PDB file of C-alpha atoms and ligand atoms in Angstrom:
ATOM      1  CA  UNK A1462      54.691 238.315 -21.288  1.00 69.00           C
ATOM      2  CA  UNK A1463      54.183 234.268 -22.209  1.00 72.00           C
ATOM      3  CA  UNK A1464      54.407 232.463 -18.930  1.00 76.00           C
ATOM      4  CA  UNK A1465      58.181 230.830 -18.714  1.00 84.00           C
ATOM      5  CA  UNK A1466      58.407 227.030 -17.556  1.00 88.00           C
ATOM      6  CA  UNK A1467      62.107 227.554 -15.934  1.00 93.00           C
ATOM      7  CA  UNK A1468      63.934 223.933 -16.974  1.00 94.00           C
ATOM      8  CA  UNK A1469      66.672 222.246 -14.158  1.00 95.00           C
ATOM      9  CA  UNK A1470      69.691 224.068 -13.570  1.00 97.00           C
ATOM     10  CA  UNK A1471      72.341 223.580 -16.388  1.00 97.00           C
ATOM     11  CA  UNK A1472      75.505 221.101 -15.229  1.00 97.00           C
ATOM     12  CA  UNK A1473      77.720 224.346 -16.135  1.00 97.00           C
ATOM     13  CA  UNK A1474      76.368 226.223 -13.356  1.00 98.00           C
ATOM     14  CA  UNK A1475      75.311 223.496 -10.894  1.00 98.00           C
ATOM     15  CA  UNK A1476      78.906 221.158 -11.091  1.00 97.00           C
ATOM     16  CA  UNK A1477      80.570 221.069  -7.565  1.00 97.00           C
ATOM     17  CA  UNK A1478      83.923 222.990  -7.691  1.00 94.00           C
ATOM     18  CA  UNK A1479      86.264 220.622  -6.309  1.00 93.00           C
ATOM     19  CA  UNK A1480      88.313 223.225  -3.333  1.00 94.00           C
ATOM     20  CA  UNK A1481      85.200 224.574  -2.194  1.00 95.00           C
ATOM     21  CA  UNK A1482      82.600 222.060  -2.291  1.00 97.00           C
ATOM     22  CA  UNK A1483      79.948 224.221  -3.617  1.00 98.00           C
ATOM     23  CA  UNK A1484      78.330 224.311  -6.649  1.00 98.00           C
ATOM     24  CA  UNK A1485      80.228 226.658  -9.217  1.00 97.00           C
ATOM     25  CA  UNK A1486      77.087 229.173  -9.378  1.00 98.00           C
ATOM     26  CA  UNK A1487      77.359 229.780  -5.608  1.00 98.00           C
ATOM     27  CA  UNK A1488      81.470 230.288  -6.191  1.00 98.00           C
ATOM     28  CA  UNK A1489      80.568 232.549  -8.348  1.00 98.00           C
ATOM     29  CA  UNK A1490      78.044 234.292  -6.603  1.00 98.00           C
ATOM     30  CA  UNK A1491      80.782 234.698  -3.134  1.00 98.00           C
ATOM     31  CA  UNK A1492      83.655 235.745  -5.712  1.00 97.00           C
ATOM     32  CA  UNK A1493      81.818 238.430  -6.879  1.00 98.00           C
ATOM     33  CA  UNK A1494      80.586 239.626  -3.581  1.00 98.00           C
ATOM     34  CA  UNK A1495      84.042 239.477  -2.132  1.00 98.00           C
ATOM     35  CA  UNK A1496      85.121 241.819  -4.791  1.00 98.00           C
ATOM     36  CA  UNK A1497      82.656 244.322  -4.806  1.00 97.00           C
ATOM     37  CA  UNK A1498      83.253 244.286  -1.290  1.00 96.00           C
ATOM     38  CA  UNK A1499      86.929 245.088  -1.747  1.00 97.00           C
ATOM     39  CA  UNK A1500      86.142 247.693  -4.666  1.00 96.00           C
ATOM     40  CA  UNK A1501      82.618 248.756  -4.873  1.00 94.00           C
ATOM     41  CA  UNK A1502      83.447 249.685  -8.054  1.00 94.00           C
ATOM     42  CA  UNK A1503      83.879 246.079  -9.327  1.00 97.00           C
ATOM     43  CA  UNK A1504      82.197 245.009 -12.509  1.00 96.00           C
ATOM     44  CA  UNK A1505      80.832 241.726 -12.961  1.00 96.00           C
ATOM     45  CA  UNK A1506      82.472 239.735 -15.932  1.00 96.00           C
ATOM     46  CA  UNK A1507      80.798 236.457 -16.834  1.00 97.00           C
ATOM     47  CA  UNK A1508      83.667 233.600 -15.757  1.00 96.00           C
ATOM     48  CA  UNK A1509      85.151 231.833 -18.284  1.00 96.00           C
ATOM     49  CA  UNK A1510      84.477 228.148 -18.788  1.00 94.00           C
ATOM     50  CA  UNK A1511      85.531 225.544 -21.181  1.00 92.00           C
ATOM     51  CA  UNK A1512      86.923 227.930 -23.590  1.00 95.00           C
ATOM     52  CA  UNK A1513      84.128 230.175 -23.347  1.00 96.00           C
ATOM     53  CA  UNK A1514      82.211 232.712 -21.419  1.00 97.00           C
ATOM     54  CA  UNK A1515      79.554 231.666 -19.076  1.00 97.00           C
ATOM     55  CA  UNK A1516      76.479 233.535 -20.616  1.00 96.00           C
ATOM     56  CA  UNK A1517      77.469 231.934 -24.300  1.00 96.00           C
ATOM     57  CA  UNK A1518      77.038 228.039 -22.406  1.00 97.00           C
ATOM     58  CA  UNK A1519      73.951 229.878 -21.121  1.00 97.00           C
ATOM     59  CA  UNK A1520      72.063 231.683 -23.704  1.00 95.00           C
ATOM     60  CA  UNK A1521      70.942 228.729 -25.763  1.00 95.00           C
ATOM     61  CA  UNK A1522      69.502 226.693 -23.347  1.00 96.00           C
ATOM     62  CA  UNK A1523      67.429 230.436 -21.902  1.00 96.00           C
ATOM     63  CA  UNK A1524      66.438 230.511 -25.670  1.00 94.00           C
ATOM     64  CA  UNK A1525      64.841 227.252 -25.371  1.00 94.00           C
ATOM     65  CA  UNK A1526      63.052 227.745 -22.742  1.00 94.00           C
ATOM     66  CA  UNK A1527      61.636 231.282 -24.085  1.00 93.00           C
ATOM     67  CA  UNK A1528      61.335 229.785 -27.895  1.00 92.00           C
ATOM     68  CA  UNK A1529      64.032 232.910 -28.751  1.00 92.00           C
ATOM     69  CA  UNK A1530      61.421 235.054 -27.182  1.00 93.00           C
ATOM     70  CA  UNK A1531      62.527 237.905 -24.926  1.00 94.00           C
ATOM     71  CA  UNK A1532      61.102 236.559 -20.987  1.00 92.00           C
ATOM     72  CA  UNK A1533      59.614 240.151 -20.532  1.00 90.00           C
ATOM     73  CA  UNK A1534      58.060 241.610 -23.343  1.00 90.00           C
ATOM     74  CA  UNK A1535      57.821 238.930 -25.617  1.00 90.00           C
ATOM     75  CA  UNK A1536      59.880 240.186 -28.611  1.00 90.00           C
ATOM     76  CA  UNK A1537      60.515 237.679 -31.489  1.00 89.00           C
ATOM     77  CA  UNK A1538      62.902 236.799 -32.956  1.00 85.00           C
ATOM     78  CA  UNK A1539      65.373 238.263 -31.089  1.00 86.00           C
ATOM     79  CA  UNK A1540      68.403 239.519 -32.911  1.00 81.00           C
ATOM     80  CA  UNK A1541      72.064 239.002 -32.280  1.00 78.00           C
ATOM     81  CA  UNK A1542      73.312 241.348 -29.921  1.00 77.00           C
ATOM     82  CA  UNK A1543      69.761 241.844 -28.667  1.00 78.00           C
ATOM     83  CA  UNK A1544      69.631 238.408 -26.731  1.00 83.00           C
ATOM     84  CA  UNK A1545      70.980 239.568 -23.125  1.00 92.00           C
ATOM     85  CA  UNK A1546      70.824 237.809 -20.644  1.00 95.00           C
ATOM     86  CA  UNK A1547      68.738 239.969 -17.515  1.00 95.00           C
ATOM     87  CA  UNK A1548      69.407 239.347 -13.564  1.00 96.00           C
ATOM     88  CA  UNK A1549      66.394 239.306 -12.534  1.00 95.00           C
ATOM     89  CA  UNK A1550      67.442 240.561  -8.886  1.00 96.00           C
ATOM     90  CA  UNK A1551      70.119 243.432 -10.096  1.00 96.00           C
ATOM     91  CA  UNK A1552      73.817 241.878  -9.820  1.00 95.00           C
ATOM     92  CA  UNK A1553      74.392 245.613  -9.035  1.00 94.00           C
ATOM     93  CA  UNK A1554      72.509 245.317  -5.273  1.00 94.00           C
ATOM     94  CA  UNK A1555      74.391 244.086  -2.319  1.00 95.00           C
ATOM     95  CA  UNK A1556      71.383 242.255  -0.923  1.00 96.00           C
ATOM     96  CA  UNK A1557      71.772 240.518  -4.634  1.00 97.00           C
ATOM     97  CA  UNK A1558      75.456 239.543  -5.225  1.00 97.00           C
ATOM     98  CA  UNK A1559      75.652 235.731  -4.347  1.00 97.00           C
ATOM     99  CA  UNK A1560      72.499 235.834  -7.143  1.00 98.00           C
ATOM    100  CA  UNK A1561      74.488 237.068 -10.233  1.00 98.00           C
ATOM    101  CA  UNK A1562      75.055 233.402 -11.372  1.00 98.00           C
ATOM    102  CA  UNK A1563      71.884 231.848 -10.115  1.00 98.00           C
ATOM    103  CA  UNK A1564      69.859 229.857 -12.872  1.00 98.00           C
ATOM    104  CA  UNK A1565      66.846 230.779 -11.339  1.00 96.00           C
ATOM    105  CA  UNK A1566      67.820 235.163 -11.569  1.00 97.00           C
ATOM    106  CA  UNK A1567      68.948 234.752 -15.389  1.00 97.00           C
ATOM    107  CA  UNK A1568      66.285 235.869 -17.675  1.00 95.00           C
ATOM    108  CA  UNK A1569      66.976 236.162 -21.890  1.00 95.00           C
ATOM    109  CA  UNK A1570      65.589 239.644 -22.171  1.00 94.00           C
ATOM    110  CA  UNK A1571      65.898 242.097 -25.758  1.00 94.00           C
ATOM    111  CA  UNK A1572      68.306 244.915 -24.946  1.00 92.00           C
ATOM    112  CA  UNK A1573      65.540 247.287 -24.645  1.00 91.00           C
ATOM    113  CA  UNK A1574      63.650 245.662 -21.703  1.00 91.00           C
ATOM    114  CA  UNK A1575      67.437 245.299 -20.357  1.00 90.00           C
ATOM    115  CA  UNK A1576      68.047 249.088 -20.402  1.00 91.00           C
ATOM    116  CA  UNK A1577      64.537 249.801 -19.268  1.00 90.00           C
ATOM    117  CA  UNK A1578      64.676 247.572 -16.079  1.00 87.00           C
ATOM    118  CA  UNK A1579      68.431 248.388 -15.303  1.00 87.00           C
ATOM    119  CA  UNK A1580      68.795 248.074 -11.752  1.00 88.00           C
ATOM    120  CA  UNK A1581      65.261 248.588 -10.634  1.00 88.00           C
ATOM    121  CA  UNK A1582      63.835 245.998  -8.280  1.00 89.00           C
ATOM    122  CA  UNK A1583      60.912 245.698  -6.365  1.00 85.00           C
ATOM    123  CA  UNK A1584      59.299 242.717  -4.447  1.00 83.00           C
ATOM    124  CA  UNK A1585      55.944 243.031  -6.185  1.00 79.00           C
ATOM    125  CA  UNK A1586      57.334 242.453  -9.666  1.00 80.00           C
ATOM    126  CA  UNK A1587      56.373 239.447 -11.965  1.00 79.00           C
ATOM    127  CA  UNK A1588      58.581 237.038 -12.781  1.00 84.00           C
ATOM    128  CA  UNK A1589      57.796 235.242 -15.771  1.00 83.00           C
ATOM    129  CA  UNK A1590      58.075 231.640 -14.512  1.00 85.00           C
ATOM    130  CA  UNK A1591      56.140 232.589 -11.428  1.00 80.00           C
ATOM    131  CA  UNK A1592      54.497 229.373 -10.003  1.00 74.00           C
ATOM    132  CA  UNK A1593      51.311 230.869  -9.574  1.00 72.00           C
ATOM    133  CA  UNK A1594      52.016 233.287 -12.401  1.00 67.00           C
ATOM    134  CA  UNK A1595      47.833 234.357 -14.612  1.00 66.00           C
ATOM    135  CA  UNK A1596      47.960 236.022 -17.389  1.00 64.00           C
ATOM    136  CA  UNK A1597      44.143 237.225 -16.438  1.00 65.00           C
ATOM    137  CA  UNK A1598      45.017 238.190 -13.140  1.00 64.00           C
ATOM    138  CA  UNK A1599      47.626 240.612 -14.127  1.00 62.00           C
ATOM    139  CA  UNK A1600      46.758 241.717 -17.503  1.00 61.00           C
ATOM    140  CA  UNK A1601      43.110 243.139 -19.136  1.00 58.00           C
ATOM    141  CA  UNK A1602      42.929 243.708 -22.661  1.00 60.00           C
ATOM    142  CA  UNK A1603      40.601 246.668 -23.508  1.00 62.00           C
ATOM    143  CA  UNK A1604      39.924 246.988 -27.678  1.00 65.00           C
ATOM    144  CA  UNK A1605      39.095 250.693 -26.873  1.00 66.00           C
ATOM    145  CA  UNK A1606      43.153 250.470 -25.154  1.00 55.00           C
ATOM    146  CA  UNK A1607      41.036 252.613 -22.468  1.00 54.00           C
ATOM    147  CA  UNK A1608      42.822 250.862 -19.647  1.00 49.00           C
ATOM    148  CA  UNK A1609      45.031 247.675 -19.653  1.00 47.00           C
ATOM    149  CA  UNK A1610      46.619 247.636 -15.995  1.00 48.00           C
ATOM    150  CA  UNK A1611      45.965 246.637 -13.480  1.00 49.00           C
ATOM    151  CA  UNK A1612      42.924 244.521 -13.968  1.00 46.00           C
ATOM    152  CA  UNK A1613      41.496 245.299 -10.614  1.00 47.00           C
ATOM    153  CA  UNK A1614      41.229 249.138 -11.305  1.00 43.00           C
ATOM    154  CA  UNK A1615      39.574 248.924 -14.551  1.00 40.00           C
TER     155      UNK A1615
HETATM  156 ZN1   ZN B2895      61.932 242.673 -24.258  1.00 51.05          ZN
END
């Protein structure tokens, strides 16, 4: 994992919608939790802007800020199809919802680390553009691959 320097908010996501006087990411983020509420069942469909899906307005400017690489476990170069985009806090928790079109939950991520992190969540996990975020103090190398997490055990 390469530490991730999150840019500003795109304008896409962060332009006031004009009835509700929010900003369309926190629309977004209400719509959806309104309709899960009404049908738990409720899938979350990126919202179509300017002719195109969210996530495609998104997905090049999360490249550039990863270099194409996937936020988690570094894969390069990622391969069309394989550049998802990841909520980092699972659209698919309640506690979550009014997240699923926050800039700062969006991750690119490889379909692999995608499927592998699903809807697991816990408070202790590393975000890659953590503030305070070490390689050292999370990671150890070993060249006998005896141990390599956590550092404090080894
Ligand atoms: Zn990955």
């Amino acid at each position: 994992m390469r530490k991730l320097i999150r840019t500003e908010s795109p304008e896409v996501l962060t332009k006031i919608d004009e009835v509700k006087g929010k900003t369309r990411w926190q629309v977004y983020g209400e719509l959806y939790a309104q309709n899960r509420a009404k049908k738990p069942s409720f899938e979350f469909q990126w919202p179509q802007i300017e002719g195109k899906k969210l996530n495609q307005h998104l997905l090049p400017k999360l490249m550039a800020m990863t270099d194409d690489h996937c936020s988690y476990c570094d894969g390069f170069p990622l391969k069309r199809g394989d550049d998802t985009i990841d909520h980092f806090h699972p659209k698919t928790r309640s506690e979550f919802y009014s997240k699923v079109c926050d800039w700062e939950n969006l991750y690119l991520s490889c379909k692999h680390c995608q499927d592998s992190k699903g809807s697991q969540y816990e408070v202790e996990l590393l975000r890659p553009d953590e503030l305070d975020f070490h390689f050292n103090r999370y990671f150890i190398a070993d060249s006998d691959l005896k141990c390599n997490y956590p550092a404090v055990t080894c």
